[in-house]
Amino acid sequence: MADKSLHVMLMYVISHLGLIFFMYPGNVISSTEQGHWLPVLVGVVIHFIFITIYMKGLSYFPKKDIIRIYAGIGKGTAIFFIAPVFLYFSMILLITLRAYAEIITIVFLSNTPLWAIMLLLISISTYIAAKGVETIFRTGLLLSLLFLPIIIFIFFTSFQNVDWRYMVPLDADLGFIIKRTYLESFFAFSGGFLFLGFVQPYFSYDRKYVLWAAAFLIPFFLFSVYIPVLTFGQATSATTFLPYVVAVDAININWLMFDRVTMFFLLSLISFIMLYLALVSWKAIRILSHYLPSIKPVKLLLALSAAVYISCFFIPDWKDVEKLFWWNTFLRFYILIAVPFSIFFFGRRMKRKGKDETI
Amino acid sequence: MKPFNVKSKAPITVCLLLAVMTLTGCWDIRDINHRTLPVVLGISTVEDDQYKVFLKIPEPVEGSLEVKIVSGTGETISHAVDVISRNMETSVDLLHVKVIMIERKTAEKGMKDIIAGFMRSREVSPKALVTICDQNLDEFFSILSESKDLRGTNMFDYFEKNAGWNPEIALTRIWEVYRSIHSYTRDVAIPLIVTGETTTYEQVGSAVIKNGKMVEQISNDETLLFNAFNNEGTHGQIEVLNHASVMIIGNSMDHQTDLTDKQPILQSRINLKVVVLETRGKTSSDMIKKELSHLLTDRFSSMLAKLQESEADILGLGQLYRTKIDRKELKNWRSIYYPNLKSDIQFHIDVQNEGYLRTT
């Protein structure tokens, strides 16, 4: 079991970056009128609490992924936890594929039909997923070498048009907590972290590095929301669908040979999303093949991808994507809370009993 | 070497083939030689609320660029562009539009929909500059098409910071106009352009835009102050005084704000660094300082009075009061607070150098 902390760290960073910059700023901006730092902070703190608990729980079960942990405890637990996780993964695949295809058509490929974009996204990510976890992580390293510099460069240049006086008023209230858009914004926090429990039998990682990666993401969470607010003001950025993308569109750099940096920014993020989709499909297949060991994983994967691709056609327009997104929010919170706590709880119980469970 | 196993490689081969199909990224592709890429888009309204759209298209002719001007009318701007596109042998692509020119009477009627349309469709970059034509657009473009020294991009060069721009020209982009439509505390100024006598263009001042409507006009000199307030840089501006002319080479400012009984009080201090260029008669640097600060203070207060009357906050003074006013109240900044604003502005002038000659 090789130590792959760097790969895990990079994977953690890029799968979150792909999720942060699109819908998250819009959701947070429309959840409150002022003091956006509080919703971001609350999200980040919850994120930290749950990944710490999750990793602590996982550390009680070295060399085991969460499927085997749950399966080892009993049939009831497996149904209670693994079935929702699988459902959640399928929902993520469906929603992410559909939503990002739509975003691509909105932002640049306005003439291209949705089915072609979705086909591109799903076929590439299925191919990567079919190659297994090693390939996913190696691709992650490659993509971060290629695109992280671009993302970071554009992130810094997007400060170009900010007017810091839009930061005030700073005082915030907690009214956003129950807002639908705020609850939806948690997809950026809960989408990526589950993979930590799936890679364990393949390689190990240092928990410290994952926390560093999560800390590295904090400025991105904060400024993805604040850059549109500081550039346009809250009232204006609340009228936009993808506030951060619009703010990036307003960047004007004379010496850069490219007129629209948005294109590079988006393409980099889309590549991260493809990898994210690959990772999620791989996790879903791990669950499926644990229960259907007789069928080859590749076949399961193709079946799953085809099912997801076909289901995408049953979502007629953006309103329905949003509806699905909202329904998925309940499942998301269940996953976000139940999985880390249960793993932690089972781990503690096992340790107290002091016996090594056999599977 | 293992023999190539078709069966095991089949899924991957299919995936790759599908990827090849879509990876080209081309859909309904139009080659660049079948596209028309206009640089300037002019918009005016004709009767029945129809838009008349003018496009200024650079055309490469035997090694040099010439300009073609086409126009079309339609219910919406995109419809008008479509009409042009229909009648042309190539398709019109607004991706590279650099300057949007709006006729004055259209701007006075309101251009909320036009700006929101540009922001929504993304066809035109939100970075494109906005100008207002203080002339009939038909006339403007017909004079332009007869002009000899008209090159493909010269209108863009006029505004380009590293070409023809100078600090008396407001640089306002589509996204800034869009921001001003929804923002509580900020409006914009847009340059007013006409065709010139000896130069191609002439700036006659700037239009003050409030909520997407042109409500007031300020002069070129006043635009300088607008730029100074927005930190656009006033470098190179020449001010003519009674006894001398100076060049401003740097500016900085700080403000003190105070709010008592819904009356904002603003104390600002603007520091200018100047270089003396020409003098007339007997002058001393104290005299120059005094004259310059007097000139600018007068200019500033008359401009502010004019702006307060039209309730358009192009200097973004409301931004300074964001800490002091509750957000709910901030919505009323323009109507309740801003007209009552009392300002005390002081110009502090440093004469950086006097050139090769001494002034006494």
XYZ file of C-alpha atoms in Angstrom:
719
model
C 0.000 0.000 0.000
C 1.865 2.970 -1.285
C 1.657 6.330 0.304
C 0.052 8.677 -2.196
C -0.617 11.740 -0.081
C 0.309 14.118 -2.879
C -2.083 12.487 -5.326
C -4.899 12.429 -2.814
C -4.239 16.051 -1.966
C -4.276 17.155 -5.601
C -7.343 15.101 -6.345
C -9.061 16.663 -3.392
C -8.161 20.170 -4.550
C -9.100 19.796 -8.182
C -12.363 17.982 -7.666
C -13.446 20.789 -5.357
C -12.190 23.548 -7.652
C -14.335 22.149 -10.433
C -17.363 22.429 -8.183
C -16.680 25.804 -6.564
C -16.619 28.303 -9.378
C -19.900 27.674 -11.144
C -23.028 27.471 -9.074
C -21.626 27.938 -5.588
C -21.064 31.744 -5.783
C -24.524 32.296 -7.209
C -26.131 30.201 -4.494
C -24.347 31.977 -1.674
C -24.900 35.467 -3.103
C -28.622 34.943 -3.422
C -28.877 33.419 0.045
C -28.128 36.672 1.843
C -27.917 40.369 1.083
C -24.872 41.250 3.103
C -22.044 39.689 5.064
C -21.405 36.796 2.700
C -18.404 35.767 4.729
C -20.663 34.113 7.284
C -22.374 31.625 4.954
C -18.986 30.747 3.480
C -17.449 30.397 6.913
C -20.280 28.199 8.181
C -19.893 25.968 5.141
C -16.133 25.728 5.562
C -16.373 24.948 9.272
C -18.951 22.210 8.684
C -16.759 20.851 5.922
C -13.745 20.715 8.231
C -15.686 19.094 11.060
C -17.023 16.341 8.843
C -13.826 15.498 7.014
C -11.978 15.356 10.338
C -14.563 12.986 11.795
C -14.648 10.967 8.586
C -10.887 10.558 8.427
C -10.632 9.819 12.109
C -13.270 7.142 11.671
C -11.502 5.713 8.641
C -8.244 5.527 10.529
C -9.771 2.827 12.750
C -10.083 0.635 9.678
C -6.771 0.635 7.877
C -6.796 -1.040 4.474
C -10.559 -1.130 4.293
C -12.850 0.990 2.165
C -16.219 2.070 3.440
C -18.076 -0.634 1.520
C -16.270 -3.352 3.424
C -16.581 -1.462 6.668
C -20.340 -1.283 6.364
C -20.666 -4.777 4.921
C -18.628 -6.125 7.822
C -20.998 -4.687 10.358
C -24.189 -6.178 9.084
C -26.696 -6.384 6.323
C -28.946 -3.713 7.815
C -26.175 -1.152 8.008
C -25.216 -1.865 4.450
C -28.701 -1.089 3.216
C -28.991 1.869 5.518
C -25.754 3.501 4.416
C -24.482 2.033 1.186
C -27.729 2.203 -0.765
C -28.101 5.974 -0.182
C -24.458 6.476 -1.060
C -24.923 4.651 -4.334
C -28.093 6.565 -5.066
C -26.278 9.771 -4.232
C -23.445 8.968 -6.625
C -25.861 8.230 -9.433
C -27.678 11.478 -8.749
C -24.404 13.404 -8.733
C -23.420 11.860 -12.048
C -26.761 12.720 -13.553
C -26.963 16.260 -12.249
C -23.337 17.183 -12.815
C -23.372 15.858 -16.349
C -26.587 17.632 -17.233
C -25.803 20.887 -15.432
C -22.280 21.270 -16.737
C -23.314 20.451 -20.280
C -25.872 23.211 -19.949
C -23.264 25.607 -18.530
C -20.938 24.862 -21.438
C -23.675 25.695 -23.937
C -24.557 28.876 -22.070
C -21.004 30.079 -21.844
C -19.415 29.165 -25.110
C -20.713 26.386 -27.330
C -24.049 27.972 -28.066
C -24.606 26.105 -31.329
C -23.646 22.658 -30.127
C -26.502 20.384 -29.089
C -26.534 19.164 -25.504
C -26.324 15.487 -26.386
C -22.946 15.966 -28.038
C -21.465 17.766 -25.052
C -22.861 15.227 -22.618
C -21.544 12.413 -24.770
C -18.096 13.946 -24.747
C -18.101 14.451 -20.999
C -19.445 11.022 -20.127
C -17.368 9.053 -22.625
C -14.076 10.561 -21.518
C -14.846 10.183 -17.843
C -16.098 6.617 -18.365
C -12.899 5.789 -20.153
C -10.785 7.172 -17.321
C -12.945 5.404 -14.737
C -12.608 2.117 -16.625
C -8.853 2.315 -16.251
C -9.162 2.281 -12.486
C -8.169 4.355 -9.565
C -4.460 4.507 -10.380
C -5.210 6.140 -13.715
C -7.655 8.562 -12.157
C -5.049 9.759 -9.717
C -2.301 9.946 -12.273
C -4.562 11.927 -14.581
C -5.263 14.169 -11.616
C -1.558 14.866 -11.273
C -1.261 15.623 -14.981
C -4.302 17.875 -15.046
C -3.156 19.802 -12.023
C 0.274 20.342 -13.552
C -1.351 21.599 -16.733
C -4.273 23.600 -15.436
C -3.747 24.597 -11.814
C -1.314 27.383 -12.819
C -3.909 28.755 -15.257
C -6.662 28.640 -12.663
C -4.524 30.322 -10.046
C -3.350 32.973 -12.497
C -6.914 33.800 -13.521
C -8.046 33.697 -9.917
C -5.534 36.387 -9.052
C -6.234 38.518 -12.101
C -9.932 38.429 -11.326
C -9.148 40.870 -8.540
C -8.556 43.435 -11.264
C -11.913 45.142 -11.102
C -12.696 44.832 -7.426
C -13.800 47.774 -5.367
C -13.104 46.820 -1.773
C -15.741 49.213 -0.517
C -18.388 46.761 -1.689
C -17.210 44.524 1.134
C -19.239 46.519 3.650
C -21.685 46.260 5.315
C -19.960 43.368 7.019
C -22.520 42.444 9.645
C -24.418 39.302 8.853
C -27.425 37.480 10.195
C -28.147 33.780 10.260
C -31.246 34.022 8.077
C -29.455 32.294 5.215
C -29.273 28.950 7.028
C -32.768 27.924 6.026
C -32.674 29.404 2.538
C -32.990 26.865 -0.220
C -30.141 28.315 -2.250
C -27.825 28.140 0.722
C -28.589 24.507 1.404
C -27.988 23.813 -2.256
C -24.597 25.455 -2.055
C -23.377 22.535 0.054
C -22.834 20.482 -3.069
C -19.474 22.219 -3.271
C -18.527 20.885 0.144
C -20.049 17.439 0.117
C -19.371 16.424 -3.450
C -15.735 15.542 -3.168
C -14.829 14.215 0.212
C -16.326 10.692 0.105
C -13.552 9.365 -2.112
C -11.213 9.392 0.902
C -13.015 6.302 2.113
C -12.749 4.479 -1.179
C -9.041 4.679 -1.902
C -7.861 3.020 1.288
C -7.293 -0.509 0.065
C -5.299 0.846 -2.881
C -3.070 3.322 -1.181
C -2.723 5.243 2.026
C -2.453 8.927 2.652
C -1.541 11.231 5.463
C -4.584 12.814 7.047
C -2.643 16.019 7.636
C -2.233 16.590 3.905
C -5.936 16.312 3.258
C -6.550 18.958 5.892
C -3.910 21.128 4.222
C -5.686 20.665 0.908
C -8.967 21.672 2.519
C -7.296 24.727 4.024
C -5.844 25.615 0.620
C -9.385 25.708 -0.732
C -10.685 28.235 1.805
C -9.614 31.351 -0.149
C -11.211 29.893 -3.266
C -14.490 29.345 -1.466
C -14.380 32.836 -0.024
C -13.297 34.778 -3.083
C -15.389 32.879 -5.585
C -18.235 34.571 -3.743
C -16.532 37.850 -2.962
C -14.993 38.621 -6.333
C -18.371 39.052 -8.045
C -19.670 40.962 -5.037
C -16.665 43.265 -4.983
C -16.756 43.765 -8.728
C -20.448 44.306 -9.261
C -21.971 44.837 -5.867
C -24.454 42.448 -4.319
C -27.528 43.860 -6.069
C -26.021 43.392 -9.520
C -24.298 40.065 -8.986
C -27.540 38.597 -7.646
C -29.038 39.128 -11.108
C -26.427 36.942 -12.792
C -26.608 33.207 -13.214
C -22.905 32.433 -12.968
C -21.517 35.440 -11.081
C -17.905 34.350 -10.973
C -17.802 33.599 -14.695
C -19.249 37.038 -15.440
C -16.622 38.630 -13.203
C -13.886 36.731 -15.047
C -15.372 37.935 -18.314
C -14.787 41.517 -17.209
C -11.032 40.963 -16.860
C -9.125 43.094 -19.288
C -5.447 42.377 -19.792
C -3.772 44.214 -22.619
C -0.578 42.262 -22.786
C -2.220 38.872 -22.812
C -2.611 37.557 -26.300
C -5.980 36.033 -25.507
C -8.927 38.327 -25.447
C -11.162 36.214 -23.268
C -9.489 34.451 -20.410
C -12.859 32.967 -19.462
C -12.380 30.334 -22.110
C -9.178 29.038 -20.562
C -10.622 29.215 -17.131
C -13.699 27.248 -18.090
C -11.881 24.642 -20.129
C -9.513 23.995 -17.229
C -12.417 23.619 -14.859
C -14.301 21.389 -17.275
C -11.319 19.054 -17.401
C -11.456 18.914 -13.605
C -15.136 18.121 -13.803
C -14.478 15.272 -16.203
C -12.027 13.809 -13.759
C -14.512 14.319 -10.964
C -17.145 12.454 -12.960
C -14.639 9.664 -13.539
C -13.967 9.455 -9.823
C -17.642 9.343 -8.940
C -18.358 6.675 -11.547
C -15.476 4.634 -10.247
C -16.828 4.865 -6.690
C -20.316 3.894 -7.825
C -18.860 0.898 -9.670
C -16.951 -0.173 -6.584
C -20.233 -0.402 -4.740
C -21.997 -2.188 -7.571
C -19.303 -4.742 -8.155
C -19.121 -5.539 -4.454
C -22.696 -6.725 -4.629
C -22.575 -8.074 -8.158
C -19.174 -9.736 -8.226
C -20.117 -12.018 -11.085
C -20.347 -9.196 -13.629
C -17.208 -7.532 -14.879
C -16.753 -3.987 -13.497
C -16.236 -2.577 -16.988
C -19.630 -3.844 -18.060
C -21.237 -2.377 -14.970
C -19.542 0.896 -15.697
C -20.742 0.998 -19.268
C -24.249 0.162 -18.132
C -24.186 2.870 -15.484
C -22.830 5.496 -17.876
C -25.389 4.584 -20.482
C -28.156 4.766 -17.893
C -26.965 8.175 -16.728
C -26.611 9.430 -20.278
C -30.070 8.287 -21.250
C -31.641 9.666 -18.068
C -30.198 13.055 -18.932
C -32.575 13.232 -21.857
C -35.522 13.028 -19.526
C -34.563 16.368 -18.017
C -36.067 18.868 -20.407
C -34.779 22.192 -19.159
C -32.838 24.055 -16.541
C -35.816 24.394 -14.193
C -35.933 20.624 -13.886
C -32.206 20.455 -13.269
C -32.732 22.839 -10.396
C -35.583 20.740 -9.077
C -33.402 17.633 -9.117
C -30.655 19.594 -7.502
C -32.986 20.542 -4.701
C -34.293 17.016 -4.164
C -30.753 15.785 -4.058
C -30.005 18.272 -1.294
C -31.814 16.114 1.274
C -29.849 13.089 0.246
C -26.685 15.170 0.308
C -27.168 16.218 3.898
C -27.946 12.658 4.858
C -24.659 11.555 3.300
C -22.728 14.486 4.693
C -23.856 13.773 8.241
C -24.554 10.049 8.343
C -21.463 8.644 6.671
C -18.735 10.397 8.701
C -20.568 9.915 11.988
C -21.397 6.265 11.396
C -17.841 5.429 10.358
C -16.543 7.228 13.417
C -19.085 5.508 15.646
C -18.378 2.011 14.314
C -14.676 2.636 14.557
C -14.914 3.680 18.177
C -17.110 0.736 19.031
C -14.767 -1.690 17.378
C -11.809 -0.206 19.183
C -13.544 -0.400 22.537
C -14.430 -4.030 21.996
C -10.782 -4.477 21.136
C -11.410 -7.249 18.720
C -10.321 -7.442 15.172
C -13.305 -8.045 13.001
C -13.014 -10.595 10.339
C -14.585 -10.213 6.980
C 3.765 -9.318 -28.062
C 0.215 -10.160 -27.232
C -2.109 -10.412 -30.174
C -4.586 -7.598 -30.408
C -7.742 -8.740 -28.719
C -10.668 -7.038 -30.391
C -13.135 -8.114 -27.764
C -11.382 -6.649 -24.740
C -10.536 -3.429 -26.497
C -13.980 -2.887 -27.947
C -15.454 -0.609 -25.256
C -12.386 1.577 -25.258
C -12.292 1.752 -29.026
C -15.914 2.784 -29.107
C -15.279 5.426 -26.438
C -12.317 6.812 -28.308
C -14.180 6.886 -31.595
C -17.029 8.759 -29.956
C -14.535 11.151 -28.437
C -12.960 11.784 -31.816
C -16.350 12.677 -33.151
C -17.023 15.252 -30.491
C -13.485 16.318 -29.659
C -13.231 18.348 -32.828
C -15.395 20.861 -31.005
C -16.867 21.965 -34.276
C -20.547 22.200 -34.638
C -22.149 24.053 -37.482
C -18.700 25.425 -37.985
C -18.181 28.511 -40.078
C -14.703 29.200 -41.256
C -13.180 32.557 -40.556
C -13.416 33.594 -44.203
C -17.155 33.065 -44.017
C -17.542 35.283 -41.033
C -17.815 38.999 -40.759
C -16.232 40.386 -37.640
C -17.432 43.941 -37.018
C -15.469 46.134 -34.627
C -18.070 48.788 -33.958
C -21.755 48.246 -33.362
C -23.981 51.317 -33.604
C -27.489 51.289 -32.211
C -30.235 53.805 -32.766
C -33.996 53.639 -32.561
C -36.288 54.485 -35.410
C -40.060 54.846 -35.331
C -42.186 52.030 -33.918
C -39.484 51.309 -31.363
C -37.431 49.463 -33.880
C -33.706 49.289 -33.570
C -31.461 50.329 -36.393
C -28.094 48.667 -36.119
C -24.913 49.805 -37.870
C -21.876 47.624 -38.174
C -18.444 48.879 -39.001
C -16.568 46.032 -40.584
C -12.860 46.080 -41.380
C -12.101 44.436 -44.684
C -8.660 43.449 -45.810
C -8.117 44.776 -49.307
C -4.746 44.238 -50.977
C -2.644 44.335 -47.876
C -4.450 47.131 -46.132
C -7.639 47.347 -44.156
C -10.623 49.151 -45.468
C -13.898 49.722 -43.784
C -17.383 48.808 -44.786
C -20.448 50.118 -43.044
C -23.693 48.181 -43.186
C -26.969 48.680 -41.403
C -30.244 46.923 -40.787
C -33.471 47.402 -38.879
C -35.260 44.995 -36.604
C -37.476 44.535 -33.574
C -34.511 43.659 -31.386
C -30.804 44.144 -31.822
C -30.184 40.511 -32.590
C -33.004 40.612 -35.099
C -31.426 43.613 -36.803
C -28.067 41.849 -36.859
C -29.815 38.844 -38.334
C -31.298 41.009 -41.051
C -27.821 42.259 -41.920
C -26.462 38.744 -41.803
C -29.221 37.545 -44.114
C -28.363 40.167 -46.680
C -24.661 39.597 -46.563
C -22.623 36.918 -48.255
C -20.945 36.020 -44.955
C -22.405 35.556 -41.500
C -22.061 38.263 -38.904
C -20.236 37.294 -35.733
C -20.264 39.816 -32.906
C -17.506 38.101 -30.959
C -14.943 40.801 -31.621
C -17.027 43.917 -31.227
C -14.909 46.405 -29.309
C -17.054 49.509 -29.241
C -20.785 49.849 -28.842
C -22.098 53.175 -30.012
C -25.541 54.294 -28.976
C -27.371 57.262 -30.391
C -28.083 60.021 -27.915
C -31.843 59.924 -28.188
C -31.846 56.167 -27.619
C -29.670 56.646 -24.566
C -31.983 59.302 -23.234
C -34.919 56.964 -23.637
C -33.071 54.305 -21.679
C -30.761 51.481 -22.637
C -31.456 49.040 -19.853
C -32.720 46.381 -22.247
C -29.856 46.837 -24.668
C -27.220 46.429 -21.975
C -29.012 43.529 -20.294
C -29.299 41.883 -23.700
C -25.550 42.094 -24.243
C -24.869 40.709 -20.795
C -27.291 37.849 -21.288
C -26.376 36.685 -24.752
C -22.616 36.768 -24.221
C -22.190 37.252 -27.949
C -20.567 40.606 -27.352
C -17.836 40.606 -24.746
C -18.841 42.465 -21.561
C -15.543 44.287 -21.902
C -16.649 46.165 -25.011
C -16.607 49.925 -24.571
C -19.787 51.936 -24.650
C -20.001 55.379 -26.232
C -22.839 57.687 -27.070
C -23.089 59.462 -30.378
C -24.196 63.058 -30.056
C -25.230 63.069 -33.645
C -27.648 61.217 -35.839
C -26.085 57.802 -36.365
C -26.976 57.809 -40.069
C -25.093 61.021 -40.433
C -22.209 59.877 -38.251
C -21.598 56.715 -40.199
C -22.053 58.342 -43.595
C -19.414 60.940 -42.732
C -17.197 58.150 -41.448
C -17.503 56.080 -44.603
C -16.377 59.061 -46.680
C -13.455 59.814 -44.425
C -10.091 58.970 -45.958
C -7.981 57.979 -43.004
C -10.407 55.408 -41.745
C -8.727 52.180 -40.867
C -10.177 49.009 -39.513
C -9.668 49.545 -35.837
C -9.288 53.288 -35.527
C -12.349 53.766 -33.390
C -11.043 51.237 -30.938
C -7.623 52.872 -30.998
C -9.264 56.123 -30.047
C -10.155 54.567 -26.705
C -7.255 52.231 -26.311
C -5.175 53.110 -23.284
C -1.921 52.442 -25.060
C -3.008 54.348 -28.162
C -5.279 57.335 -28.439
C -6.807 57.510 -24.989
C -6.309 60.487 -22.766
C -7.583 61.213 -19.284
C -10.451 63.308 -20.463
C -12.114 60.337 -22.025
C -14.253 58.166 -19.819
C -13.577 54.472 -20.355
C -16.767 52.659 -19.636
C -17.472 49.073 -20.458
C -20.687 47.176 -20.849
C -20.373 45.430 -17.499
C -19.888 48.763 -15.750
C -23.045 50.140 -17.293
C -24.826 46.959 -16.270
C -23.515 47.352 -12.720
C -24.764 50.917 -12.601
C -28.270 49.838 -13.558
C -28.645 47.665 -10.475
C -26.177 49.213 -8.072
C -27.474 51.421 -5.280
C -24.480 53.667 -5.061
C -22.829 53.927 -8.385
C -23.469 55.436 -11.802
C -21.249 55.861 -14.811
C -20.227 58.399 -17.394
C -20.007 57.463 -21.044
C -18.074 59.502 -23.616
C -20.065 61.536 -26.109
C -18.589 61.381 -29.581
C -19.252 63.251 -32.811
C -17.363 63.297 -36.065
C -14.663 65.896 -36.025
C -13.653 68.615 -38.426
C -10.046 67.674 -38.958
C -9.799 64.617 -36.754
C -12.025 61.624 -37.312
C -13.720 61.908 -33.963
C -14.262 64.573 -31.441
C -15.300 64.154 -27.870
C -17.798 66.748 -26.750
C -18.066 65.627 -23.155
C -19.508 62.698 -21.277
C -23.030 61.508 -20.760
C -24.101 60.856 -17.209
C -26.007 57.618 -17.021
C -28.381 56.890 -14.209
C -30.203 53.572 -14.179
C -29.363 53.078 -17.804
C -30.696 56.446 -18.884
C -28.745 59.477 -19.968
C -29.760 62.263 -17.618
C -27.040 64.868 -17.794
C -23.962 65.871 -19.681
C -20.599 66.879 -18.299
C -17.754 68.564 -20.089
C -14.388 67.098 -20.972
C -12.722 68.876 -18.074
C -15.213 67.414 -15.686
C -14.626 63.971 -17.108
C -11.074 64.325 -15.926
C -12.325 64.602 -12.378
C -14.553 61.580 -12.931
C -11.522 59.609 -14.045
C -9.474 60.875 -11.140
C -12.147 59.672 -8.749
C -12.225 56.254 -10.345
C -8.449 55.996 -10.204
C -8.306 55.758 -13.938
C -5.163 57.905 -13.903
C -4.907 61.506 -14.910
C -1.364 61.256 -16.080
C -0.463 63.665 -18.848
C -3.359 66.024 -18.501
C -2.511 69.595 -19.393
C -4.312 72.301 -17.473
C -4.249 75.807 -18.827
C -4.264 78.520 -16.186
C -4.047 82.252 -16.546
C -0.337 82.361 -16.041
C 0.890 78.907 -16.865
C 0.063 75.489 -18.135
C 0.917 72.433 -16.123
C 0.868 68.721 -16.628
C -0.567 66.501 -13.964
C 1.627 63.482 -13.461
C 0.045 61.827 -10.492
C -2.980 61.915 -8.303
C -4.097 60.382 -5.057
C -6.913 61.196 -2.710
C -8.308 60.504 0.674
C -11.745 61.113 2.036
C -13.281 61.696 5.397
C -16.924 60.919 5.606
C -19.455 61.896 8.161
C -23.180 61.387 8.410
C -25.368 63.521 10.614
C -29.148 63.489 10.389
C -29.197 61.914 6.968
C -26.868 64.578 5.681
C -23.618 63.194 4.369
C -20.625 65.439 4.752
C -17.598 64.702 2.688
C -14.163 66.105 3.229
C -11.757 65.161 0.525
C -8.232 65.994 -0.134
C -6.838 65.390 -3.563
C -3.111 65.405 -3.957
C -1.807 66.274 -7.372
C 1.698 66.172 -8.626
C 2.291 68.583 -11.472
C 5.056 69.646 -13.804
C 5.159 73.205 -15.104
C 5.166 73.396 -18.879
C 4.676 76.936 -20.047
C 4.415 80.214 -18.229
C 3.152 83.583 -19.279
C 4.557 86.735 -17.761
C 5.805 86.764 -14.195
C 4.801 83.666 -12.281
C 5.783 81.918 -9.107
C 5.059 78.385 -8.128
C 2.809 79.596 -5.308
C 0.736 81.426 -7.832
C 0.466 78.356 -10.001
C -0.589 76.257 -7.021
C -3.195 78.722 -5.991
C -4.595 79.149 -9.461
C -4.734 75.462 -10.137
C -6.410 74.578 -6.889
C -8.885 77.385 -7.369
C -9.680 76.230 -10.881
C -10.166 72.617 -9.901
C -12.190 73.378 -6.779
C -14.578 75.514 -8.766
C -14.864 72.927 -11.441
C -15.501 70.189 -8.957
C -18.192 71.998 -7.026
C -20.075 73.036 -10.115
C -19.947 69.507 -11.436
C -21.087 68.035 -8.139
C -23.969 70.491 -7.960
C -25.039 69.478 -11.436
C -24.776 65.784 -10.612
C -26.631 66.134 -7.350
C -29.479 67.780 -9.138
C -29.761 64.870 -11.532
C -29.271 62.386 -8.660
C -26.620 60.498 -10.548
C -23.669 59.396 -8.471
C -21.024 58.849 -11.117
C -18.203 59.544 -8.680
C -19.328 56.631 -6.552
C -19.532 58.769 -3.449
C -22.153 56.416 -2.062
C -19.435 53.790 -1.874
C -17.773 55.845 0.837
C -20.896 55.746 2.967
C -21.521 52.039 2.797
C -20.193 51.575 6.310
C -22.386 54.298 7.701
C -25.714 53.557 6.079
C -27.753 50.468 6.666
C -28.210 48.306 3.628
C -31.955 48.817 3.557
C -31.422 52.561 3.615
C -28.691 52.349 1.031
C -31.336 51.775 -1.634
C -32.399 55.387 -1.078
C -28.901 56.751 -1.357
C -29.499 58.479 -4.669
C -32.832 60.026 -3.778
C -32.490 60.963 -0.086
C -28.858 61.218 0.898
C -26.968 62.154 -2.218
C -28.783 65.419 -3.060
C -28.033 66.663 0.468
C -24.385 65.797 0.370
C -22.146 68.634 1.396
C -18.656 68.420 0.162
C -15.532 70.235 1.058
C -12.814 69.448 -1.373
C -9.260 70.568 -1.153
C -6.623 70.214 -3.768
C -3.142 69.881 -2.524
C -0.666 70.555 -5.242
C 2.960 69.637 -5.399
C 5.013 71.145 -8.133
C 7.245 68.258 -8.961
C 9.633 70.188 -11.180
C 9.729 73.206 -13.379
C 11.637 71.850 -16.306
C 14.947 73.328 -17.397
C 14.027 76.874 -16.509
C 13.521 78.445 -13.099
C 10.409 80.224 -12.108
C 10.807 82.840 -9.505
